[in-house]
């Protein structure tokens, strides 16, 4: 009896694999699997696009094997399974790779190299390993049509994204806001909250923390009996203390006043902090010691807690002196306010508020009509104290008149130009002193620090540069994800997750705490945001197709806003490849297009690109 299948005396999987691949290739089995099922129900598979600017790895083999299982299963069930490949060609990974190969940084673009030259380098770099990907695809027996892939930098693909954005805009789900957002100084762009939820983005780091002393300006009578009275506020980011504008207490939290001595200077003082956190700063054993017996340098510092207890609501409105008086600010600043986010889980129960560097801080500042501390740069723009590269603004980059009127240059000069995180300065090492350390030491010398110590905490890092992010005020465009939150939670609960904990755990919790999607990216190589605005921001247009853009350009030429059409003799009615190959929707070309508003005012494109996760996630 003859065997239907060949027998192997010695199992050599590598040889068997090569034989099968050769047979599949010679018989064109993949193509036949499609041809013999023409007219059958379809199961269409678009591959989530890999990026060809990097070598494929074993994780790609694993992911593709899982994808292939579903496609082969559907084929065996009789479906016509079309499988389309694609390439993810935009985004930060590509740009950082090009910057490294060219030996430049983001700040050099437009100076040492033009945007046009830079994007041309990105276009070349992004398809660098195409052949290696095709070879891997063949060797692993992964069936997918790579002859006609979708490519995210293709004008026709970009147009599909513009269509989706126009639909979101039309439904009121796309808006612009000036808010505190995660920002990566190393990458030079804002990040979305889901990017911070990438595995490994939050890491345990040991930073210098400072419990700062804020001198009370109009103290209660009880607080004036022993030294100067201070509010104690703990921060894990001492670099934000120069931008302090308010102190927040919990409305119903109980606070006490403690007569004691500063552990560094030995100066008598009265410290105000939350009652529940008293013993985090004052050991019970020291309560029995007499204040009069203390000598400067004693390890055990005596203290006495006043009998009266104050609710946070009773402290609201009390003023204090500016902690680090580098910049003159509004009279409304430097007072105590209440905040619902204040807890007694750690710290002192009093939170230092810097509205330019925290979402809760910004909300509290807005609620109490206290804006963030800002500087005026040479172009006349209001900027936070830290620039986009992550350092305190150098004095020479500020408006000279602003410096004269508002900056105490003698105090600020020593710290101007310093990076707030050593990771942002390649010339610094872990051995170098950080700005946090130096600022804390300065406060210690001024009798304005009660405790300085290292603290292990979880801190977000950029998913591509591996460097810390900041929470930073940015003008950004957002997708109003929160408008769909309840529906997404409902749909998530209907999914049969395996394991169930995946859907109800990490992903489910992420949906419950969903925030609006920061779509803006301050970069150069990617899909441009298709929104044109007047300079005053009162009129705007969102473009949903190349044809619509062409028609708007014709209006602009007729109105005299543009001299001539940059694209000519195009037929955009039948989506011919010939026509789309004549244009380029990338920067800098799209930035050169000026449209006209309905009232006849020139409109320029918002310079942002869109998040690459929308770019590739919107496929097909």
Coordinates of C-alpha atoms in Angstrom, one line a residue:
X1 CA 0.0 0.0 0.0
X2 CA 1.5 3.3 -1.1
X3 CA 2.0 6.2 1.3
X4 CA 0.0 9.4 0.6
X5 CA 2.6 11.4 2.4
X6 CA 6.5 11.2 2.3
X7 CA 8.1 9.6 5.3
X8 CA 11.2 11.1 7.0
X9 CA 13.6 8.8 8.7
X10 CA 15.3 11.7 10.4
X11 CA 13.4 14.8 11.2
X12 CA 15.1 17.9 9.8
X13 CA 12.6 20.7 10.1
X14 CA 14.8 23.2 8.3
X15 CA 15.0 21.0 5.2
X16 CA 11.3 20.2 5.4
X17 CA 10.5 23.9 5.6
X18 CA 12.6 24.6 2.5
X19 CA 10.9 21.8 0.6
X20 CA 7.4 23.1 1.5
X21 CA 8.3 26.7 0.6
X22 CA 9.7 25.6 -2.7
X23 CA 6.5 23.6 -3.5
X24 CA 4.2 26.5 -2.5
X25 CA 6.2 28.8 -4.7
X26 CA 6.3 26.5 -7.7
X27 CA 2.6 25.7 -7.5
X28 CA 1.7 29.3 -6.5
X29 CA -0.4 27.8 -3.7
X30 CA -1.2 31.2 -2.1
X31 CA -2.6 32.6 -5.4
X32 CA -4.5 29.4 -6.0
X33 CA -6.1 29.6 -2.6
X34 CA -7.6 32.9 -3.7
X35 CA -8.5 31.9 -7.3
X36 CA -10.5 28.8 -6.4
X37 CA -12.5 30.7 -3.8
X38 CA -13.7 33.5 -6.0
X39 CA -17.3 34.2 -5.3
X40 CA -17.1 32.8 -1.7
X41 CA -17.8 34.9 1.4
X42 CA -14.9 37.2 2.0
X43 CA -12.7 37.5 5.1
X44 CA -10.4 40.6 4.5
X45 CA -7.1 40.9 6.4
X46 CA -5.1 44.1 6.4
X47 CA -1.8 43.6 8.2
X48 CA -1.2 46.2 11.0
X49 CA 1.8 47.8 9.3
X50 CA 5.4 47.1 10.4
X51 CA 8.0 49.7 9.9
X52 CA 10.7 48.9 7.3
X53 CA 13.2 51.3 8.8
X54 CA 14.2 48.5 11.3
X55 CA 15.3 44.9 10.9
X56 CA 12.5 42.3 11.6
X57 CA 12.9 40.5 14.9
X58 CA 11.6 37.3 16.6
X59 CA 8.7 39.3 18.1
X60 CA 7.5 40.0 14.5
X61 CA 7.7 36.3 13.7
X62 CA 5.5 35.5 16.8
X63 CA 2.9 38.2 16.0
X64 CA 2.7 37.2 12.3
X65 CA 2.4 33.5 13.2
X66 CA -0.7 34.3 15.3
X67 CA -2.2 36.4 12.5
X68 CA -1.6 33.7 10.0
X69 CA -3.4 31.1 12.1
X70 CA -6.7 33.1 11.8
X71 CA -6.3 33.6 8.0
X72 CA -5.5 30.0 7.4
X73 CA -8.4 28.9 9.5
X74 CA -10.8 31.1 7.6
X75 CA -9.3 29.8 4.3
X76 CA -10.0 26.2 5.4
X77 CA -13.5 27.2 6.3
X78 CA -14.1 28.2 2.7
X79 CA -13.7 32.0 2.8
X80 CA -11.9 34.1 0.2
X81 CA -9.2 35.5 2.4
X82 CA -7.5 38.6 0.8
X83 CA -4.5 39.6 2.8
X84 CA -3.0 43.0 2.1
X85 CA 0.4 44.1 3.4
X86 CA 1.3 47.6 4.5
X87 CA 4.2 49.7 5.7
X88 CA 4.2 52.1 8.6
X89 CA 6.4 54.9 7.4
X90 CA 5.8 58.0 9.6
X91 CA 6.6 59.0 13.1
X92 CA 9.1 59.5 15.8
X93 CA 11.2 56.3 15.4
X94 CA 11.9 57.2 11.8
X95 CA 12.8 60.8 12.6
X96 CA 15.1 59.9 15.5
X97 CA 16.9 57.4 13.3
X98 CA 17.5 60.0 10.6
X99 CA 18.7 62.6 13.2
X100 CA 21.2 60.1 14.5
X101 CA 22.5 59.1 11.1
X102 CA 22.8 62.8 10.1
X103 CA 24.3 63.8 13.4
X104 CA 21.7 66.5 14.1
X105 CA 18.9 67.3 16.5
X106 CA 15.4 68.6 16.0
X107 CA 16.7 72.2 16.7
X108 CA 19.0 71.9 13.6
X109 CA 16.1 71.3 11.2
X110 CA 15.5 74.5 9.3
X111 CA 19.0 75.7 10.2
X112 CA 21.7 73.1 9.2
X113 CA 19.3 71.2 7.0
X114 CA 16.0 72.2 5.3
X115 CA 12.7 70.6 6.1
X116 CA 12.6 69.4 2.5
X117 CA 16.0 67.7 2.7
X118 CA 15.2 66.2 6.1
X119 CA 11.9 64.7 5.0
X120 CA 13.6 63.4 1.8
X121 CA 16.1 61.6 4.1
X122 CA 13.2 60.2 6.2
X123 CA 11.4 58.9 3.0
X124 CA 14.6 57.0 2.0
X125 CA 15.4 55.7 5.4
X126 CA 11.9 54.4 6.1
X127 CA 12.1 51.7 3.4
X128 CA 15.7 50.7 4.2
X129 CA 15.0 47.1 5.2
X130 CA 12.2 46.2 2.8
X131 CA 14.1 43.4 1.2
X132 CA 14.9 41.8 4.6
X133 CA 11.2 42.0 5.5
X134 CA 10.2 40.3 2.2
X135 CA 12.8 37.6 2.8
X136 CA 11.5 36.9 6.3
X137 CA 7.9 36.8 5.0
X138 CA 8.9 34.2 2.4
X139 CA 11.0 32.1 4.8
X140 CA 8.4 31.9 7.5
X141 CA 5.6 30.9 5.1
X142 CA 3.5 33.9 5.9
X143 CA 0.9 34.5 3.3
X144 CA 0.3 38.2 2.5
X145 CA 0.2 40.2 -0.7
X146 CA 3.3 42.4 -0.6
X147 CA 3.1 43.3 -4.3
X148 CA 0.7 46.2 -3.7
X149 CA 1.0 47.3 -0.1
X150 CA -0.6 50.3 1.4
X151 CA 2.0 52.8 2.5
X152 CA 1.2 55.4 5.1
X153 CA 3.3 58.2 3.4
X154 CA 1.4 57.8 0.2
X155 CA -0.7 60.8 -0.7
X156 CA -3.8 58.6 -1.2
X157 CA -3.4 57.1 2.2
X158 CA -2.9 60.5 3.8
X159 CA -6.1 61.6 2.1
X160 CA -8.1 58.8 3.8
X161 CA -6.8 60.2 7.2
X162 CA -7.9 63.7 6.2
X163 CA -11.3 62.3 5.4
X164 CA -11.6 60.7 8.9
X165 CA -10.4 63.9 10.6
X166 CA -12.9 65.9 8.6
X167 CA -15.7 63.6 9.9
X168 CA -14.5 64.0 13.5
X169 CA -14.4 67.8 13.0
X170 CA -17.8 67.8 11.5
X171 CA -19.2 66.0 14.5
X172 CA -17.5 68.4 17.0
X173 CA -15.0 65.7 18.1
X174 CA -11.9 67.6 17.0
X175 CA -10.9 70.8 18.9
X176 CA -7.9 72.9 19.9
X177 CA -7.0 73.5 23.5
X178 CA -4.1 75.0 25.6
X179 CA -3.6 72.4 28.3
X180 CA -1.0 70.6 30.3
X181 CA 0.1 67.6 28.3
X182 CA 2.9 64.9 28.6
X183 CA 5.8 66.3 26.7
X184 CA 9.1 64.7 25.7
X185 CA 11.9 67.3 25.5
X186 CA 14.2 64.7 24.1
X187 CA 11.8 64.0 21.2
X188 CA 10.6 67.6 21.0
X189 CA 6.9 66.7 20.9
X190 CA 3.9 66.2 23.0
X191 CA 2.7 62.6 23.8
X192 CA -0.8 61.1 24.2
X193 CA -1.9 59.4 27.4
X194 CA -2.0 56.0 25.6
X195 CA 1.7 56.4 24.6
X196 CA 2.5 56.8 28.3
X197 CA 0.6 53.5 28.9
X198 CA 3.1 51.6 26.7
X199 CA 4.7 48.8 28.7
X200 CA 7.8 50.0 30.5
X201 CA 7.1 53.8 30.2
X202 CA 6.6 54.2 33.9
X203 CA 9.7 53.3 35.8
X204 CA 10.9 53.5 39.4
X205 CA 13.5 56.2 39.7
X206 CA 15.2 57.7 42.7
X207 CA 14.9 61.5 42.7
X208 CA 15.8 64.3 45.1
X209 CA 12.7 65.5 46.9
X210 CA 12.3 68.6 49.0
X211 CA 9.9 69.6 51.8
X212 CA 10.0 73.4 51.3
X213 CA 9.1 76.0 53.9
X214 CA 6.8 78.8 52.7
X215 CA 6.9 81.8 55.0
X216 CA 3.4 82.8 56.1
X217 CA 2.8 86.5 55.4
X218 CA -0.3 87.1 57.5
X219 CA -0.2 84.4 60.2
X220 CA -2.8 83.6 62.8
X221 CA -1.9 84.8 66.3
X222 CA -1.2 81.3 67.6
X223 CA 1.5 80.8 64.9
X224 CA 3.6 83.8 66.0
X225 CA 4.6 82.6 69.4
X226 CA 7.7 80.6 68.4
X227 CA 9.9 81.7 65.5
X228 CA 8.6 82.3 62.0
X229 CA 5.6 80.4 60.8
X230 CA 5.9 78.3 57.6
X231 CA 3.6 76.1 55.5
X232 CA 5.4 72.8 54.7
X233 CA 4.9 71.4 51.2
X234 CA 6.6 68.3 49.8
X235 CA 7.6 67.9 46.1
X236 CA 9.3 65.3 44.0
X237 CA 10.1 67.9 41.4
X238 CA 12.0 70.8 43.1
X239 CA 12.7 72.3 39.7
X240 CA 9.1 73.4 39.6
X241 CA 9.4 75.4 42.8
X242 CA 10.5 78.6 41.1
X243 CA 7.1 78.5 39.2
X244 CA 5.0 78.1 42.4
X245 CA 1.9 80.3 42.5
X246 CA -0.4 78.8 45.1
X247 CA -0.5 76.2 47.9
X248 CA -3.5 73.8 48.1
X249 CA -5.0 72.2 51.1
X250 CA -7.8 69.7 51.5
X251 CA -11.1 71.4 52.5
X252 CA -11.9 68.9 55.2
X253 CA -8.4 67.8 56.1
X254 CA -7.3 68.7 59.6
X255 CA -4.1 70.8 60.0
X256 CA -1.9 71.5 63.0
X257 CA 0.8 74.0 63.9
X258 CA 4.0 72.6 65.4
X259 CA 6.6 74.6 67.3
X260 CA 10.0 73.2 66.5
X261 CA 13.5 73.9 65.0
X262 CA 14.7 73.7 61.4
X263 CA 16.8 70.6 61.3
X264 CA 19.5 72.3 59.1
X265 CA 19.7 75.8 60.4
X266 CA 18.6 75.2 64.0
X267 CA 16.3 78.3 63.7
X268 CA 13.1 78.2 65.8
X269 CA 9.9 77.9 63.7
X270 CA 6.3 77.0 63.6
X271 CA 5.4 74.4 61.0
X272 CA 1.9 73.9 59.6
X273 CA 1.0 70.5 58.1
X274 CA -1.7 67.9 58.0
X275 CA -2.5 66.3 61.4
X276 CA -2.5 62.8 59.9
X277 CA 1.1 63.3 58.6
X278 CA 2.5 64.8 61.8
X279 CA 4.6 61.7 62.7
X280 CA 6.0 61.4 59.2
X281 CA 8.1 64.5 60.1
X282 CA 8.0 64.5 63.9
X283 CA 8.8 61.2 65.8
X284 CA 6.6 60.7 68.8
X285 CA 9.6 60.1 71.1
X286 CA 10.7 63.7 70.6
X287 CA 7.4 65.2 71.8
X288 CA 8.4 64.8 75.5
X289 CA 11.6 66.8 75.0
X290 CA 11.7 70.5 76.1
X291 CA 12.0 73.1 73.4
X292 CA 14.4 75.1 75.6
X293 CA 16.9 72.2 75.9
X294 CA 17.6 72.1 72.1
X295 CA 21.0 73.0 70.8
X296 CA 21.8 73.4 67.1
X297 CA 23.0 70.2 65.7
X298 CA 21.1 67.9 68.1
X299 CA 19.9 64.8 66.3
X300 CA 16.6 64.6 68.2
X301 CA 14.7 67.8 67.6
X302 CA 12.0 68.6 70.1
X303 CA 8.6 69.8 69.1
X304 CA 5.3 71.0 70.6
X305 CA 1.9 70.6 68.8
X306 CA -0.5 73.5 69.5
X307 CA -3.9 72.4 70.9
X308 CA -6.0 73.9 68.2
X309 CA -6.8 72.0 65.0
X310 CA -7.7 73.9 61.7
X311 CA -9.8 72.5 58.8
X312 CA -8.3 73.2 55.4
X313 CA -11.2 75.5 54.6
X314 CA -10.1 77.8 57.5
X315 CA -6.7 78.2 56.0
X316 CA -8.0 79.3 52.6
X317 CA -6.9 82.8 51.7
X318 CA -3.9 83.0 54.0
X319 CA -1.0 84.6 52.1
X320 CA 2.7 83.6 52.0
X321 CA 5.9 85.0 50.6
X322 CA 7.2 83.9 47.2
X323 CA 9.6 81.0 47.8
X324 CA 12.1 81.7 45.0
X325 CA 11.7 85.4 43.9
X326 CA 13.3 85.2 40.4
X327 CA 10.3 86.6 38.6
X328 CA 7.8 89.3 39.7
X329 CA 4.2 88.0 39.3
X330 CA 0.6 88.9 39.9
X331 CA -0.7 90.0 43.3
X332 CA -3.3 87.2 43.3
X333 CA -0.6 84.6 43.7
X334 CA 1.0 83.2 46.8
X335 CA -2.1 82.3 48.9
X336 CA -3.7 79.1 50.2
X337 CA -6.6 77.6 48.3
X338 CA -8.5 74.3 48.6
X339 CA -8.3 71.4 46.2
X340 CA -10.2 68.1 46.0
X341 CA -7.1 66.2 44.9
X342 CA -5.2 66.9 48.1
X343 CA -4.7 63.8 50.3
X344 CA -2.8 62.7 53.4
X345 CA -1.3 59.6 51.7
X346 CA 2.1 61.2 51.6
X347 CA 3.9 64.5 51.8
X348 CA 2.5 67.1 54.2
X349 CA -1.1 67.5 53.1
X350 CA -0.2 70.8 51.5
X351 CA 0.5 70.7 47.8
X352 CA 2.7 73.2 46.0
X353 CA 0.9 74.5 42.8
X354 CA 2.8 75.4 39.6
X355 CA 0.0 75.9 37.0
X356 CA 2.5 75.6 34.1
X357 CA 3.6 72.1 35.0
X358 CA 0.7 70.0 36.2
X359 CA -2.9 69.3 35.1
X360 CA -4.4 69.6 38.6
X361 CA -2.2 72.7 39.1
X362 CA -3.5 74.4 36.0
X363 CA -7.1 73.6 36.9
X364 CA -6.7 75.1 40.4
X365 CA -5.0 78.1 38.9
X366 CA -7.8 78.7 36.5
X367 CA -10.4 78.2 39.2
X368 CA -8.8 80.9 41.3
X369 CA -7.9 83.2 38.4
X370 CA -4.1 82.8 39.0
X371 CA -2.3 82.1 35.7
X372 CA 0.9 80.1 35.5
X373 CA 4.2 81.9 35.9
X374 CA 5.4 82.9 32.4
X375 CA 8.3 84.7 30.8
X376 CA 8.3 86.8 27.6
X377 CA 10.7 85.6 25.0
X378 CA 12.5 87.6 22.3
X379 CA 9.6 87.1 19.9
X380 CA 7.1 88.4 22.4
X381 CA 5.6 85.0 23.2
X382 CA 4.5 84.1 26.7
X383 CA 6.4 80.9 27.7
X384 CA 6.7 78.8 30.9
X385 CA 10.0 79.0 32.8
X386 CA 11.3 75.8 31.1
X387 CA 11.8 75.9 27.3
X388 CA 11.0 73.1 24.8
X389 CA 14.4 71.5 25.2
X390 CA 13.9 71.0 29.0
X391 CA 16.0 73.8 30.4
X392 CA 15.4 77.1 32.3
X393 CA 15.2 79.9 29.7
X394 CA 18.6 81.5 29.2
X395 CA 18.4 85.3 29.9
X396 CA 19.6 86.1 26.4
X397 CA 16.6 84.4 24.9
X398 CA 14.2 86.6 26.8
X399 CA 12.8 90.0 25.9
X400 CA 15.3 92.6 27.2
X401 CA 12.5 94.9 28.5
X402 CA 10.8 92.0 30.3
X403 CA 14.1 91.1 31.9
X404 CA 14.6 94.7 33.2
X405 CA 11.1 94.9 34.6
X406 CA 10.4 91.4 35.9
X407 CA 13.5 89.3 36.3
X408 CA 15.9 89.4 39.3
X409 CA 18.9 88.6 37.1
X410 CA 21.3 88.5 40.1
X411 CA 19.4 85.5 41.5
X412 CA 18.3 83.9 38.3
X413 CA 21.6 84.0 36.4
X414 CA 23.2 81.1 38.2
X415 CA 20.4 78.7 37.2
X416 CA 19.4 80.1 33.8
X417 CA 20.1 77.6 31.0
X418 CA 20.2 74.6 33.4
X419 CA 18.4 71.5 32.3
X420 CA 15.7 70.4 34.7
X421 CA 16.7 66.7 34.1
X422 CA 20.3 65.6 33.6
X423 CA 19.0 63.1 31.0
X424 CA 18.3 66.0 28.6
X425 CA 21.9 67.0 28.5
X426 CA 24.2 64.5 26.8
X427 CA 27.3 66.1 28.4
X428 CA 26.0 65.2 31.9
X429 CA 26.3 61.9 33.7
X430 CA 24.6 60.3 36.7
X431 CA 27.5 61.6 38.8
X432 CA 26.8 65.2 38.1
X433 CA 24.6 67.2 40.5
X434 CA 21.0 67.7 39.3
X435 CA 19.1 70.9 39.3
X436 CA 16.8 69.4 41.9
X437 CA 19.8 68.9 44.2
X438 CA 21.2 72.4 43.7
X439 CA 17.8 74.1 44.2
X440 CA 17.2 72.1 47.3
X441 CA 20.6 73.1 48.7
X442 CA 19.9 76.7 47.9
X443 CA 16.7 76.5 49.9
X444 CA 18.5 74.8 52.7
X445 CA 21.0 77.6 52.9
X446 CA 18.2 80.2 53.0
X447 CA 16.4 78.4 55.8
X448 CA 13.6 77.4 53.3
X449 CA 14.0 73.6 53.3
X450 CA 12.8 71.4 56.1
X451 CA 13.8 68.0 54.6
X452 CA 15.8 66.9 51.6
X453 CA 16.0 63.3 50.7
X454 CA 16.1 60.7 47.9
X455 CA 12.7 59.2 47.1
X456 CA 11.8 56.2 44.9
X457 CA 8.8 56.9 42.8
X458 CA 7.2 55.9 39.5
X459 CA 7.9 58.4 36.8
X460 CA 6.8 58.4 33.1
X461 CA 9.4 58.2 30.3
X462 CA 9.2 58.7 26.5
X463 CA 8.5 55.4 24.8
X464 CA 11.0 56.2 22.0
X465 CA 13.9 58.1 23.7
X466 CA 13.7 56.4 27.1
X467 CA 14.1 59.8 28.7
X468 CA 11.8 61.4 31.3
X469 CA 8.8 63.4 30.1
X470 CA 7.5 66.7 31.6
X471 CA 3.9 67.8 32.0
X472 CA 4.0 71.0 30.0
X473 CA 1.6 73.6 28.6
X474 CA 1.0 73.0 24.9
X475 CA -1.3 74.3 22.2
X476 CA -2.7 71.0 20.9
X477 CA -5.5 69.5 18.8
X478 CA -7.5 66.9 20.5
X479 CA -10.0 64.1 19.6
X480 CA -12.8 64.3 22.1
X481 CA -12.4 60.6 23.1
X482 CA -14.3 61.2 26.4
X483 CA -17.5 61.8 24.4
X484 CA -17.4 58.1 23.5
X485 CA -16.1 56.7 26.7
X486 CA -19.3 55.1 28.0
X487 CA -20.0 53.5 24.7
X488 CA -16.4 52.1 24.5
X489 CA -16.7 50.7 28.1
X490 CA -20.0 49.0 27.1
X491 CA -18.5 47.5 24.0
X492 CA -15.4 46.4 25.9
X493 CA -17.6 44.5 28.4
X494 CA -19.2 42.6 25.5
X495 CA -15.9 41.2 24.3
X496 CA -15.0 37.7 25.3
X497 CA -11.4 38.5 26.5
X498 CA -8.9 35.7 27.1
X499 CA -7.9 36.0 29.8
X500 CA -10.8 38.0 31.1
X501 CA -8.5 40.0 33.3
X502 CA -7.0 41.7 30.2
X503 CA -10.3 43.4 29.4
X504 CA -11.5 44.1 32.9
X505 CA -8.0 44.9 34.2
X506 CA -5.5 47.1 32.5
X507 CA -7.5 47.9 29.3
X508 CA -10.7 48.3 31.2
X509 CA -9.1 50.7 33.8
X510 CA -7.6 52.7 30.9
X511 CA -11.0 53.1 29.4
X512 CA -12.5 54.2 32.7
X513 CA -9.8 56.9 33.0
X514 CA -9.8 57.8 29.4
X515 CA -8.8 61.4 28.5
X516 CA -9.1 63.3 25.2
X517 CA -6.5 62.2 22.7
X518 CA -3.7 64.7 22.1
X519 CA -3.4 64.4 18.3
X520 CA -0.8 67.1 17.8
X521 CA 2.9 66.3 17.2
X522 CA 5.4 69.1 16.8
X523 CA 7.5 67.2 14.2
X524 CA 8.3 67.2 10.5
X525 CA 7.9 63.8 8.9
X526 CA 4.3 62.6 9.2
X527 CA 0.7 63.3 8.2
X528 CA 0.0 67.0 8.4
X529 CA -3.1 68.2 10.4
X530 CA -5.5 69.4 7.6
X531 CA -6.7 72.5 9.4
X532 CA -6.2 76.0 8.1
X533 CA -6.9 79.0 10.4
X534 CA -6.8 82.8 10.3
X535 CA -4.1 84.4 12.4
X536 CA -6.7 85.5 15.0
X537 CA -8.1 82.0 15.3
X538 CA -11.7 83.2 14.6
X539 CA -12.1 81.3 11.3
X540 CA -10.9 77.9 10.3
X541 CA -11.4 75.1 7.8
X542 CA -10.8 71.4 8.0
X543 CA -10.0 69.8 4.7
X544 CA -11.2 66.3 4.0
X545 CA -9.7 65.5 0.6
X546 CA -7.2 66.5 -2.0
X547 CA -10.0 67.6 -4.3
X548 CA -11.4 69.8 -1.6
X549 CA -8.0 71.3 -1.0
X550 CA -7.5 72.0 -4.7
X551 CA -10.9 73.7 -4.9
X552 CA -10.0 75.9 -1.8
X553 CA -6.7 76.8 -3.4
X554 CA -8.5 77.9 -6.5
X555 CA -10.6 80.2 -4.3
X556 CA -7.4 81.6 -2.7
X557 CA -5.9 82.4 -6.1
X558 CA -9.1 84.1 -7.2
X559 CA -9.0 86.2 -4.0
X560 CA -5.4 87.1 -4.5
X561 CA -4.3 85.3 -1.3
X562 CA -2.1 82.9 -3.4
X563 CA -0.3 84.0 -6.5
X564 CA -0.8 80.7 -8.5
X565 CA -1.8 77.1 -8.1
X566 CA 1.1 74.9 -7.0
X567 CA -0.7 72.0 -8.7
X568 CA -1.8 72.3 -12.3
X569 CA -3.7 70.1 -14.8
X570 CA -4.9 67.6 -12.2
X571 CA -7.9 65.4 -12.6
X572 CA -8.9 64.4 -9.1
X573 CA -12.3 62.8 -10.1
X574 CA -11.0 59.3 -10.8
X575 CA -8.2 59.1 -8.3
X576 CA -5.5 58.4 -10.9
X577 CA -2.1 57.4 -9.5
X578 CA -0.6 59.8 -12.1
X579 CA -2.3 62.8 -10.5
X580 CA -1.4 61.9 -6.9
X581 CA 2.2 61.3 -7.8
X582 CA 2.5 65.0 -8.9
X583 CA 1.7 66.3 -5.4
X584 CA 3.2 65.9 -1.9
X585 CA 1.0 66.5 1.1
X586 CA 4.0 66.5 3.5
X587 CA 5.8 69.5 5.0
X588 CA 7.1 71.9 3.8
X589 CA 4.9 71.9 0.7
X590 CA 1.6 71.8 2.4
X591 CA 2.7 74.6 4.7
X592 CA 3.2 76.8 1.7
X593 CA -0.5 76.6 0.8
X594 CA -2.5 79.7 2.0
X595 CA -6.3 79.5 1.8
X596 CA -8.9 82.1 2.2
X597 CA -11.7 82.3 4.8
X598 CA -15.3 82.9 4.0
X599 CA -14.8 86.6 5.0
X600 CA -11.7 86.9 2.7
X601 CA -9.0 86.6 5.4
X602 CA -5.8 84.5 4.7
X603 CA -5.7 81.2 6.4
X604 CA -2.5 79.2 7.2
X605 CA -2.2 75.6 8.1
X606 CA -1.8 74.6 11.8
X607 CA 1.8 73.4 11.8
X608 CA 1.3 70.2 13.7
X609 CA 1.4 66.7 12.4
X610 CA -0.9 64.0 13.7
X611 CA -0.1 61.2 16.1
X612 CA 1.5 58.3 14.3
X613 CA -0.8 55.9 16.2
X614 CA -3.7 57.5 14.4
X615 CA -1.7 57.3 11.2
X616 CA -1.2 53.6 11.3
X617 CA -4.3 52.7 13.4
X618 CA -6.7 54.3 10.8
X619 CA -5.8 51.6 8.3
X620 CA -7.4 50.4 6.0

